[in-house]
Short mmCIF file of N, CA and C in Angstrom, two decimals:
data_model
loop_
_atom_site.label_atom_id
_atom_site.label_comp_id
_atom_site.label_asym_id
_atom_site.label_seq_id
_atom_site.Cartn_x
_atom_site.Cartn_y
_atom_site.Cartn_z
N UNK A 418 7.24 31.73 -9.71
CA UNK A 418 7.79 30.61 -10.44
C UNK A 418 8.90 29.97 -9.61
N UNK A 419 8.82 28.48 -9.24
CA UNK A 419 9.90 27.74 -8.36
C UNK A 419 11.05 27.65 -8.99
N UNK A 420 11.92 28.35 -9.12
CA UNK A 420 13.55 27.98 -9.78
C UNK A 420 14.27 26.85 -8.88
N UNK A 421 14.29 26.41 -7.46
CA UNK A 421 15.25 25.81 -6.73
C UNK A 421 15.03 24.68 -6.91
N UNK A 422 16.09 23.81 -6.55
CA UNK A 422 15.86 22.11 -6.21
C UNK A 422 15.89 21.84 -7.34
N UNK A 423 15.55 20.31 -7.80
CA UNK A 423 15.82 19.30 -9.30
C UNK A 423 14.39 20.29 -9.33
N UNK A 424 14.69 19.04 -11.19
CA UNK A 424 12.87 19.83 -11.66
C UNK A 424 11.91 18.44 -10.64
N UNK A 425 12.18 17.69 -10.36
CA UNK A 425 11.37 16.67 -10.10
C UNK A 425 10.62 17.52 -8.63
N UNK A 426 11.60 17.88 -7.97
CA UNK A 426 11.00 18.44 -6.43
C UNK A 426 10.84 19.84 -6.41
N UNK A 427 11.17 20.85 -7.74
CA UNK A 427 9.61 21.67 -8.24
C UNK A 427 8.33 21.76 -8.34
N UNK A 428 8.90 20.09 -9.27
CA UNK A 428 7.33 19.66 -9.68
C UNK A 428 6.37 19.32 -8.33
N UNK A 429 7.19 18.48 -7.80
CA UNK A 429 5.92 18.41 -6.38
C UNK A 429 6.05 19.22 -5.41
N UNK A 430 6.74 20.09 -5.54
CA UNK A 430 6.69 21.69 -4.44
C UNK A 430 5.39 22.32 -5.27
N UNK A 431 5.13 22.37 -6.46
CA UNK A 431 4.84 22.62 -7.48
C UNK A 431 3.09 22.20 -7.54
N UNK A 432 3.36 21.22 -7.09
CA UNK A 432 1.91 20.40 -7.35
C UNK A 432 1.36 20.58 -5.80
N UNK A 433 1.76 20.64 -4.96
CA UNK A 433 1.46 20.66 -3.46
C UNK A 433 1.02 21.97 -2.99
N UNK A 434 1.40 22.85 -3.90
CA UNK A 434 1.00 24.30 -3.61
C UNK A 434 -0.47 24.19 -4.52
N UNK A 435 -0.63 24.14 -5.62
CA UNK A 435 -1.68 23.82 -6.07
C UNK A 435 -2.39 23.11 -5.39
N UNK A 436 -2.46 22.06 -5.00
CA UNK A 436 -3.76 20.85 -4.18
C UNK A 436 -4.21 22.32 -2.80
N UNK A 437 -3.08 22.25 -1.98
CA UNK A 437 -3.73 22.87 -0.67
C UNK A 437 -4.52 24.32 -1.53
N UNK A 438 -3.71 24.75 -2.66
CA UNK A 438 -4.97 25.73 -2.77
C UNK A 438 -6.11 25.71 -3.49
N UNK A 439 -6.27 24.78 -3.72
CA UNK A 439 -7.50 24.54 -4.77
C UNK A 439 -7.97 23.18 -4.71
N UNK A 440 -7.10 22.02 -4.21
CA UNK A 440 -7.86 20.90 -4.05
C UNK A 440 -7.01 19.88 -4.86
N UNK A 441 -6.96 18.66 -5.27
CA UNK A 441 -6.29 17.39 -6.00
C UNK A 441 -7.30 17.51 -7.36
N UNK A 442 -8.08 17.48 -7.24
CA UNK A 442 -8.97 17.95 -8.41
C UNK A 442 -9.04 18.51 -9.27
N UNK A 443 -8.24 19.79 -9.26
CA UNK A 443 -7.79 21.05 -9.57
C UNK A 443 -6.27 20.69 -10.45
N UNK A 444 -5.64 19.75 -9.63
CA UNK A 444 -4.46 19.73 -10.45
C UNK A 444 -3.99 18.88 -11.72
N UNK A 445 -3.52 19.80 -12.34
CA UNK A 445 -2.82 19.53 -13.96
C UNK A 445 -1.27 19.95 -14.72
N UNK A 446 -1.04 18.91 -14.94
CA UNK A 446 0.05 19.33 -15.78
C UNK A 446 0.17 20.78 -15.98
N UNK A 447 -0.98 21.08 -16.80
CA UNK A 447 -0.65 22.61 -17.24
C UNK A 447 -0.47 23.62 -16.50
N UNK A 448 -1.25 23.52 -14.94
CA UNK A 448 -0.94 24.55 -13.94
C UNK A 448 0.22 24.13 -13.35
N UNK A 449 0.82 22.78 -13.31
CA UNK A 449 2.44 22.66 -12.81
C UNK A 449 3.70 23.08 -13.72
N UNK A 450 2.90 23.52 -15.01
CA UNK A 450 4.05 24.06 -15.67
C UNK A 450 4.39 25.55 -15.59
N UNK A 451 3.01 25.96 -15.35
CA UNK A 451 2.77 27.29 -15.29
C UNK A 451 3.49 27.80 -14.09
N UNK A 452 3.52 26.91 -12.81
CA UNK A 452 4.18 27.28 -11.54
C UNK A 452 5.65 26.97 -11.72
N UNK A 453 5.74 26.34 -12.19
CA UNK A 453 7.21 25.62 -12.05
C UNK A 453 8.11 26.31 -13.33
N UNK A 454 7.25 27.12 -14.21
CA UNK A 454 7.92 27.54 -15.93
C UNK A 454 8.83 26.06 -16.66
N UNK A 455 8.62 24.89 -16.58
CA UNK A 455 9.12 23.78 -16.85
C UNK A 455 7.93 23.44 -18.00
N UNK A 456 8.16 22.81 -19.46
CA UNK A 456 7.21 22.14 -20.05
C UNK A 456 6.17 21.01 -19.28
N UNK A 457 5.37 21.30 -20.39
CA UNK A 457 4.22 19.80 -19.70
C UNK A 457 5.27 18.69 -20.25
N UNK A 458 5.72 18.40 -21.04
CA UNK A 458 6.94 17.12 -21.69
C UNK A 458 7.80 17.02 -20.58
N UNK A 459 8.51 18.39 -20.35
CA UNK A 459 8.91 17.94 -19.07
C UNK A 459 8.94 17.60 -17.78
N UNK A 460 7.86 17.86 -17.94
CA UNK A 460 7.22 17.66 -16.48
C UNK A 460 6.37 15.91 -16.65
N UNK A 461 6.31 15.34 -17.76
CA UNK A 461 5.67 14.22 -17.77
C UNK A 461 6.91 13.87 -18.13
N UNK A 462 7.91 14.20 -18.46
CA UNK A 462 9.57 12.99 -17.87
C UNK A 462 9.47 12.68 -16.68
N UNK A 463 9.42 13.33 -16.13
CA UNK A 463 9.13 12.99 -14.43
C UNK A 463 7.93 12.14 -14.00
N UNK A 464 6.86 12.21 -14.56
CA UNK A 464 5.72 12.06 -13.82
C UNK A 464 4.90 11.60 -15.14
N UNK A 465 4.19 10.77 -15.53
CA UNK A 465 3.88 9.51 -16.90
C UNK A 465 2.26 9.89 -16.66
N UNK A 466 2.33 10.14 -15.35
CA UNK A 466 0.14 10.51 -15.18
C UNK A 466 0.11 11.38 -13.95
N UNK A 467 -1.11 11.67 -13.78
CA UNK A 467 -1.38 12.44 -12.62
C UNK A 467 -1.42 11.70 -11.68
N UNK A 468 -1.56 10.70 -11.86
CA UNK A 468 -1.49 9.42 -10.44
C UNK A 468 0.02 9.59 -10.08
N UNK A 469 0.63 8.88 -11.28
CA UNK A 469 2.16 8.82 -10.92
C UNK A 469 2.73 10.31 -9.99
N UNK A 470 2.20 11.29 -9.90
CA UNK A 470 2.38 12.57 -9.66
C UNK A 470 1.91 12.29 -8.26
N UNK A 471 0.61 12.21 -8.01
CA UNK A 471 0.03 12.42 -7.27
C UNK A 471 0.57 11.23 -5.61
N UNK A 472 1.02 10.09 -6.76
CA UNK A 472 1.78 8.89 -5.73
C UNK A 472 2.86 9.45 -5.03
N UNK A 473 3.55 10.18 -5.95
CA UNK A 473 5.05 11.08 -5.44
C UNK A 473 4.70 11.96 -4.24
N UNK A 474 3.49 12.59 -4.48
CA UNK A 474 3.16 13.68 -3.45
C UNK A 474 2.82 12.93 -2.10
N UNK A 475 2.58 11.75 -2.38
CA UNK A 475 1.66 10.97 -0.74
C UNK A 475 3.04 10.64 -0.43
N UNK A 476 3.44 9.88 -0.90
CA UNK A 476 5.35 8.93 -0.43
C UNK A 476 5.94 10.41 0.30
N UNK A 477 6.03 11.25 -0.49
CA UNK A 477 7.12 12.35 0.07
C UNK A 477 6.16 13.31 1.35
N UNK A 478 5.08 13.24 1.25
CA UNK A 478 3.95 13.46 2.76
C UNK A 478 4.42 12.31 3.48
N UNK A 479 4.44 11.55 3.46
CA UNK A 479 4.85 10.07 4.83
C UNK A 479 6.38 10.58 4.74
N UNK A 480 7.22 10.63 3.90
CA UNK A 480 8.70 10.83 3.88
C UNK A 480 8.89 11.55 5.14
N UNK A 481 8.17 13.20 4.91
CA UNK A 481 8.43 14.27 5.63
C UNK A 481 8.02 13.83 6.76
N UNK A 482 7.03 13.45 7.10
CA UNK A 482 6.38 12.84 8.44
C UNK A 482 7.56 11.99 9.67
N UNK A 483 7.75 10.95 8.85
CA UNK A 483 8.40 10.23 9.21
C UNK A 483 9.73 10.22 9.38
N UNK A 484 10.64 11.48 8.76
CA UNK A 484 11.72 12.33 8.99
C UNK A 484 11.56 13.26 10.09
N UNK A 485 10.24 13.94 9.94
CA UNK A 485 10.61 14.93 11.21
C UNK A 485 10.24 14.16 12.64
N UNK A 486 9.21 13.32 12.41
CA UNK A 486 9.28 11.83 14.19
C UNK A 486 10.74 11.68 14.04
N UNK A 487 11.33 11.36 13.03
CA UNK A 487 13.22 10.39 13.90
C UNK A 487 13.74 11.91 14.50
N UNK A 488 13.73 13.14 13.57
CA UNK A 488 14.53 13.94 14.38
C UNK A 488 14.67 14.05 15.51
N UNK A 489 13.01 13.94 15.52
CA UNK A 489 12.30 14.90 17.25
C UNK A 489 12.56 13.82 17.74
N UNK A 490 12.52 12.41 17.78
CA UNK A 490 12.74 11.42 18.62
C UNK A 490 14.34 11.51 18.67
N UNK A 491 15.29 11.68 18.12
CA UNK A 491 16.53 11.48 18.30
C UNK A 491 17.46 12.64 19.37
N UNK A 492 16.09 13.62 19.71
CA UNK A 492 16.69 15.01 20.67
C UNK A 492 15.87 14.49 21.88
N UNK A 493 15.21 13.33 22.28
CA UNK A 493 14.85 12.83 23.36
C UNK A 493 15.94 11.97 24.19
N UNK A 494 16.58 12.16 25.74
CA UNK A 494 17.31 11.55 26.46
C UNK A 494 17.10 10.44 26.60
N UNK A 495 15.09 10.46 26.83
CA UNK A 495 14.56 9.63 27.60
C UNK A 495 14.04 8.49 27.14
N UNK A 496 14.49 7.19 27.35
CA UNK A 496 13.81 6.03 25.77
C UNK A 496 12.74 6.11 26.37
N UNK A 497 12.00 5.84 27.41
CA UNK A 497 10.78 5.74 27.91
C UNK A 497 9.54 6.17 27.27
N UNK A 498 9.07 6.01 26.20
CA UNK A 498 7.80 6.84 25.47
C UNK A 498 8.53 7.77 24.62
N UNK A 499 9.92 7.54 24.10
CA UNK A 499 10.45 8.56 23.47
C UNK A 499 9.65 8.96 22.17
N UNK A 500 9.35 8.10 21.19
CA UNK A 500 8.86 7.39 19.74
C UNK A 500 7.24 8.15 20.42
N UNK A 501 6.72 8.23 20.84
CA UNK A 501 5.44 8.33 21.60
C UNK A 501 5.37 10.08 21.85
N UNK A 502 6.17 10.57 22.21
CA UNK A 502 6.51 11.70 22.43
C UNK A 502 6.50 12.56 20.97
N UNK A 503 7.38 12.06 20.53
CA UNK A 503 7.95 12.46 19.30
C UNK A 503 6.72 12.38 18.06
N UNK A 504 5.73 11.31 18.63
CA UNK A 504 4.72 11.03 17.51
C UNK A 504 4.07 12.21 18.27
N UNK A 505 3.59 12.74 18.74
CA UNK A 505 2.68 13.54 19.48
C UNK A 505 3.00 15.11 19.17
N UNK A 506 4.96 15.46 19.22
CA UNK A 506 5.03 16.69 18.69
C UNK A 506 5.10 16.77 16.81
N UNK A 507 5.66 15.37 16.13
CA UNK A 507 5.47 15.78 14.91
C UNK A 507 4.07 15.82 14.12
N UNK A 508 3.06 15.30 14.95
CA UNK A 508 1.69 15.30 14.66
C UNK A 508 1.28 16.92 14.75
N UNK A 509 1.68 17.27 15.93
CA UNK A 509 1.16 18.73 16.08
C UNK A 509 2.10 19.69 15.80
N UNK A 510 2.95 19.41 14.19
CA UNK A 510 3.63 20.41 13.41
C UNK A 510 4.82 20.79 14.30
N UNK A 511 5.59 20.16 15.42
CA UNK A 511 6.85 20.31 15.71
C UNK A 511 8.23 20.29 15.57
N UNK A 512 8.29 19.04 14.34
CA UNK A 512 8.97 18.94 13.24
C UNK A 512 9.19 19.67 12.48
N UNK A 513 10.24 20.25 11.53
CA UNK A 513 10.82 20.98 11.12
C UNK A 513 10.30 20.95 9.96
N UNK A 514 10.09 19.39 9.48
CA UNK A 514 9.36 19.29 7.93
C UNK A 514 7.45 19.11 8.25
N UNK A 515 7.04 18.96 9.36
CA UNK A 515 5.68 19.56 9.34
C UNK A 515 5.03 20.77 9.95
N UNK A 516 4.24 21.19 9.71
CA UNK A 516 3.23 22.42 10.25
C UNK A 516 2.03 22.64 9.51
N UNK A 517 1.75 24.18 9.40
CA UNK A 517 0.60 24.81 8.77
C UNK A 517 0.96 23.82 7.15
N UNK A 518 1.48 24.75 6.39
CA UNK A 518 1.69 23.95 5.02
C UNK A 518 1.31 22.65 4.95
N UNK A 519 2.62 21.80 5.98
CA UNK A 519 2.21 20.36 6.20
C UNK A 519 0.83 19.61 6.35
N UNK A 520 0.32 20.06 7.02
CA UNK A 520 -0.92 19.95 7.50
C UNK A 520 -2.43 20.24 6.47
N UNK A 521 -2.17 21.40 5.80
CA UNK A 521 -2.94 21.43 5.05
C UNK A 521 -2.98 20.34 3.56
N UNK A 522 -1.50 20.42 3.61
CA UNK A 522 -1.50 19.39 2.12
C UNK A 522 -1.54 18.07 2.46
N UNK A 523 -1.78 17.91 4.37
CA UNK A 523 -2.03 16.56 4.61
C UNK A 523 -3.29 16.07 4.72
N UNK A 524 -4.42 17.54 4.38
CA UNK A 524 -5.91 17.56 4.69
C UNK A 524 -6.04 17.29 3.60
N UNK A 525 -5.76 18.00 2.38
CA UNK A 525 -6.22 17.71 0.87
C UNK A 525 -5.94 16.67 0.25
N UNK A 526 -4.40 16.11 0.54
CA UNK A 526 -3.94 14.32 0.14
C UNK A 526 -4.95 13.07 0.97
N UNK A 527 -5.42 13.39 2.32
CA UNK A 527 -6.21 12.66 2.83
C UNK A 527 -7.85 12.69 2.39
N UNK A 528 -7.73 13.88 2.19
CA UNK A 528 -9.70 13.73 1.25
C UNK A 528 -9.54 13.21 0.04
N UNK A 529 -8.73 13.38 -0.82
CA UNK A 529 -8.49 12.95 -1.84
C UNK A 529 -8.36 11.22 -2.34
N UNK A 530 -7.72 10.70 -1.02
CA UNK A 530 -6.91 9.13 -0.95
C UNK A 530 -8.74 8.49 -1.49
N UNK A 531 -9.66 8.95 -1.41
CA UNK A 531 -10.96 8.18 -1.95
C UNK A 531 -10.89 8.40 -3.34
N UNK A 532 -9.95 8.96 -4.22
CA UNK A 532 -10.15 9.15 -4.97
C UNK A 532 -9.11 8.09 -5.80
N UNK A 533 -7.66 8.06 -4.94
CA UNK A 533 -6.92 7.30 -5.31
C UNK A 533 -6.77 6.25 -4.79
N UNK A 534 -7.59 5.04 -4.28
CA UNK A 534 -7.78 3.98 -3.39
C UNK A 534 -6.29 2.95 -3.45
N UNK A 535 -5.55 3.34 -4.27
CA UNK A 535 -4.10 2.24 -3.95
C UNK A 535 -3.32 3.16 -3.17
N UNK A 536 -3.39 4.52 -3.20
CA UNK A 536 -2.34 4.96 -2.29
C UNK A 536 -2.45 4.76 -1.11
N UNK A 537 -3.97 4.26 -0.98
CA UNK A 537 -4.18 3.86 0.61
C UNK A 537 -3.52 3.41 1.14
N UNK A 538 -2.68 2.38 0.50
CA UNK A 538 -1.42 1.46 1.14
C UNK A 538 -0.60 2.12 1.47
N UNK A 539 0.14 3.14 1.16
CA UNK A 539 1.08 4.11 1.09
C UNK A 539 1.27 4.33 2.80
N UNK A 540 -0.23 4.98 3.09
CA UNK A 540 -0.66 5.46 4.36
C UNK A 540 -0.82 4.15 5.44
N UNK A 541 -1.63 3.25 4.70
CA UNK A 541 -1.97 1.87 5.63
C UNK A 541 0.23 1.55 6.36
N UNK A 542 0.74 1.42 5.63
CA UNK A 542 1.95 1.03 5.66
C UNK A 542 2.35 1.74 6.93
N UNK A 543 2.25 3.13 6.41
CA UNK A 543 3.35 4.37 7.26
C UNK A 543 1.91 3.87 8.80
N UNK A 544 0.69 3.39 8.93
CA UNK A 544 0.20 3.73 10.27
C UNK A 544 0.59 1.86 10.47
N UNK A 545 0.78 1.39 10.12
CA UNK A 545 1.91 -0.35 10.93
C UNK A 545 2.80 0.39 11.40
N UNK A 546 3.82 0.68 10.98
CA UNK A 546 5.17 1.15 11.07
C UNK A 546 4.68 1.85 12.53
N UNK A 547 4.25 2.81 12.79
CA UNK A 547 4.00 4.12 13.67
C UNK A 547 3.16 3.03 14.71
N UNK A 548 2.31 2.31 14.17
CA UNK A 548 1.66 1.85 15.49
C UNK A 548 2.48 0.56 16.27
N UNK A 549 3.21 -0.16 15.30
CA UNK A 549 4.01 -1.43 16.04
C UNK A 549 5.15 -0.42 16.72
N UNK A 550 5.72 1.14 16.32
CA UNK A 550 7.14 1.37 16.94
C UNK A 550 6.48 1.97 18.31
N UNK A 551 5.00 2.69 18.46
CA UNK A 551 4.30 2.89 19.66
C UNK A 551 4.16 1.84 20.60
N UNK A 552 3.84 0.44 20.06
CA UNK A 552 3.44 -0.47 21.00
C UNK A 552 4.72 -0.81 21.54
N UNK A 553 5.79 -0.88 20.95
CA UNK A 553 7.12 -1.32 21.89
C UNK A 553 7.99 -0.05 22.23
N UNK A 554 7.40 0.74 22.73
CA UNK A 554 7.95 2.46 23.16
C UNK A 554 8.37 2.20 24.72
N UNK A 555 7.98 1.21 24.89
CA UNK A 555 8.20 1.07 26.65
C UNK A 555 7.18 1.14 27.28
N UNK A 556 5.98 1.89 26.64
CA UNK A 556 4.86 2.22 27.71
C UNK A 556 3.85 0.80 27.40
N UNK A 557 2.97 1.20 28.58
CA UNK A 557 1.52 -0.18 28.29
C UNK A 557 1.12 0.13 26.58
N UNK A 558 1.38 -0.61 25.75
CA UNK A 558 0.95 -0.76 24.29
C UNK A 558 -0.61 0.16 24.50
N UNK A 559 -1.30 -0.14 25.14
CA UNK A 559 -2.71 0.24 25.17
C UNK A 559 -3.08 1.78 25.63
N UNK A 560 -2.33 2.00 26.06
CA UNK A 560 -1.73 3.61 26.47
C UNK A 560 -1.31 4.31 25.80
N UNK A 561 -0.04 3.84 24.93
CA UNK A 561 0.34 4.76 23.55
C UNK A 561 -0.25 4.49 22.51
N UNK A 562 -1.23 3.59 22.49
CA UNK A 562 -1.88 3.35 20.93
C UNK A 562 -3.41 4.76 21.69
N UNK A 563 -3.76 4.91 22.52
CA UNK A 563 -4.94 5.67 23.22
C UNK A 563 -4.37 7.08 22.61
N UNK A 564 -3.12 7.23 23.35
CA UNK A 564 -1.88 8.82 23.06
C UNK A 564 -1.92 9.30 21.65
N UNK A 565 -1.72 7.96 21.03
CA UNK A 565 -1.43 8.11 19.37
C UNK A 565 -2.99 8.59 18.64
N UNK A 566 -3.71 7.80 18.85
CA UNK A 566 -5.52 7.60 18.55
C UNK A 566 -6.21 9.20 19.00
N UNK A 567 -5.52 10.07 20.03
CA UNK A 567 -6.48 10.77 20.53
C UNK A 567 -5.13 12.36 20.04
N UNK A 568 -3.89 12.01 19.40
CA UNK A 568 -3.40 12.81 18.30
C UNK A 568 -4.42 12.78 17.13
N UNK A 569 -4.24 11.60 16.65
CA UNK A 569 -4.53 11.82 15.50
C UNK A 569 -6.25 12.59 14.99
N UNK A 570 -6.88 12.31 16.12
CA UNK A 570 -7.88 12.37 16.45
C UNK A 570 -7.95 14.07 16.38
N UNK A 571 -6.76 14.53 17.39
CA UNK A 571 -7.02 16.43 16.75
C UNK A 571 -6.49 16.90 16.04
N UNK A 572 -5.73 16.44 15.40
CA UNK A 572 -5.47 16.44 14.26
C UNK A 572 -6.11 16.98 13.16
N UNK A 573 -7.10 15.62 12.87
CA UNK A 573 -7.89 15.64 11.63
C UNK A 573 -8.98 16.55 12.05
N UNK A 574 -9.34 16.62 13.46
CA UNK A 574 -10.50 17.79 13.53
C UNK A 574 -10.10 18.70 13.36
N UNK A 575 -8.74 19.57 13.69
CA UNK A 575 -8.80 20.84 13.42
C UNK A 575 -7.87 21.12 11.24
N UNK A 576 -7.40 19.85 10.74
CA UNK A 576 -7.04 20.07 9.34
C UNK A 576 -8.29 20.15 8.82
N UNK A 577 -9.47 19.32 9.23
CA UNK A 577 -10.92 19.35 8.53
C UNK A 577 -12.00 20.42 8.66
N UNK A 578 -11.19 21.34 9.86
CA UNK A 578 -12.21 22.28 10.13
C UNK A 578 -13.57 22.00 11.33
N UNK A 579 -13.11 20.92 11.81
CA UNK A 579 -13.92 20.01 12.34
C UNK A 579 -14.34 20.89 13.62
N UNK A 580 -13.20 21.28 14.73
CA UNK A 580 -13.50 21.65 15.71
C UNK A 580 -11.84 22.34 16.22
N UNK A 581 -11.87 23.11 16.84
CA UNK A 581 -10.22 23.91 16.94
C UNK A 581 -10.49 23.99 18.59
N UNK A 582 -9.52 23.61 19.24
CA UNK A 582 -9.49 23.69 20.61
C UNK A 582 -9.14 24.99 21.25
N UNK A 583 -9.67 25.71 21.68
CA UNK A 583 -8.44 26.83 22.87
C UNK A 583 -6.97 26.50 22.76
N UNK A 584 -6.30 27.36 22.20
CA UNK A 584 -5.10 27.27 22.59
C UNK A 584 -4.67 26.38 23.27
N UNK A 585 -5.38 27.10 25.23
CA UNK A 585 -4.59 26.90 26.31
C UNK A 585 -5.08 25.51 26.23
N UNK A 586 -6.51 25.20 26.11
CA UNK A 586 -7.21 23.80 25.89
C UNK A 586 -6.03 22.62 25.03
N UNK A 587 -5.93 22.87 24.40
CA UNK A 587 -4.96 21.99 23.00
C UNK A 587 -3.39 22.09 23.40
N UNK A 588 -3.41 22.80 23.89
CA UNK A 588 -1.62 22.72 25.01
C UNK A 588 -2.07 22.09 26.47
N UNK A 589 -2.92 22.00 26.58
CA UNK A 589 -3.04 21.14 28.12
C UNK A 589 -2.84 19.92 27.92
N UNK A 590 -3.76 19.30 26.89
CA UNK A 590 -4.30 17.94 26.52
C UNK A 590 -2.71 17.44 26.23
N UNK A 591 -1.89 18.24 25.14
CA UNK A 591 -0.70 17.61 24.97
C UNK A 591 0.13 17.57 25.27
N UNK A 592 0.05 18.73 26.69
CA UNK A 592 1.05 18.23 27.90
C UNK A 592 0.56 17.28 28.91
N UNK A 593 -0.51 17.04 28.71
CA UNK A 593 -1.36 15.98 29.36
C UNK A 593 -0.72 14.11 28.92
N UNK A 594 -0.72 14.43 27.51
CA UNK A 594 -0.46 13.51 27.06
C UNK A 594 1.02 13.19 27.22
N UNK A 595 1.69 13.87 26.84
CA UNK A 595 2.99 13.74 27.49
C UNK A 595 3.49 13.33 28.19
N UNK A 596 2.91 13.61 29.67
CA UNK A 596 2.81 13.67 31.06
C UNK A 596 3.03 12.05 31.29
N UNK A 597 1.87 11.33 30.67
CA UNK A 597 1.42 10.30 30.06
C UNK A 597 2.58 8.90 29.88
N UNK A 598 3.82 9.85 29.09
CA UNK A 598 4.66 9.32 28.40
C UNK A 598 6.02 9.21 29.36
N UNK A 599 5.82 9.64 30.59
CA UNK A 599 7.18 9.70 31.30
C UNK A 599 7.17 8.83 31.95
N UNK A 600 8.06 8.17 32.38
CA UNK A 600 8.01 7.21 33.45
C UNK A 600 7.45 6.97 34.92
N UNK A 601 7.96 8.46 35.20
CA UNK A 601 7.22 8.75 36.65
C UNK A 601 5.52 8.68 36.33
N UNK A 602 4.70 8.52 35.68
CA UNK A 602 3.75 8.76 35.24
C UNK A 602 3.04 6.40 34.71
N UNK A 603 4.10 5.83 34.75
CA UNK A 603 3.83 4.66 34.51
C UNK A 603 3.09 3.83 35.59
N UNK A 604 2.44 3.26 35.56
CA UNK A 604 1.45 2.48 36.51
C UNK A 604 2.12 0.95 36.84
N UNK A 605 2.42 0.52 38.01
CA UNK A 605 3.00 -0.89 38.20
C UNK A 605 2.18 -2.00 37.63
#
């Protein structure tokens, strides 16, 4: 049972543990009360539908996202591909607010978004944002949108089950990519 934090960020600690283990499908009021020991009344003070719930859970998935890129970008010296860099380690769970957890409840909110077709915007929004701050990173626009495209790209194969690289394979590529991102590495 979650005692910490408001009841509101129970509730979606609450609800997020449910989805990754069972799916968006799966979740209800009644099993967020059951996790959280909070009423269903109270828990619909907070949250009016399962959408409204379920909206909270995508916003605060981009939140975390997009909190742990400024960190990791703000411990970079180098402006040169910094934003680029930083998209590359918080993609691959380097961030403090993403990883395993992260990742999984970013597999189940993303299969799901067919289910909730307005939150699409949610996501459409957060990939403008990420792709216009890539294109003016310093590097050839067409280079870090490739860097960004071929993250996201393993990403979703290994949250989907799709395909899991070698270790040493999946640490090459993203020191590869990296590599990518330095200056000494820029083409005249």
């Amino acid at each position: 049972m979650a005692k910490r934090g408001t009841a509101r960020e129970r509730i979606l600690t609450a609800a997020e543990e449910i989805v990754v283990k069972d799916g968006v499908s799966t979740l209800t009021f009644d099993k967020v009360a059951e996790v959280t020991g909070l009423s269903k009344g109270g828990i619909l003070y907070h949250f009016a539908s399962k959408d409204a719930l379920v909206r909270a859970m995508v916003e605060r998935f981009v939140y975390r996202f997009e909190t742990g890129l400024a960190g990791l970008e703000g411990t970079d010296a180098e402006p040169h591909g910094r934003y680029t860099r930083a998209y590359v380690a918080a993609t691959m769970g380097d961030a403090a607010s993403t990883g395993d957890q992260y990742d999984r409840l970013g597999a189940s909110i993303t299969a799901a978004l067919s289910n909730f077709p307005d939150l699409l915007e949610i996501v459409h929004q957060q990939n403008i944002r990420c792709q216009a701050a890539v294109e003016k990173d310093g590097l050839d626009p067409v280079e870090a949108t490739i860097i960004r495209l071929a993250m996201e790209g393993m990403w979703m194969a290994e949250v989907f089950n799709v395909m899991h690289l070698d270790p040493a394979m999946k640490q090459a590529v993203i020191e590869r990519l990296i590599t990518r991102t330095r200056p000494e590495s820029a083409k005249p």
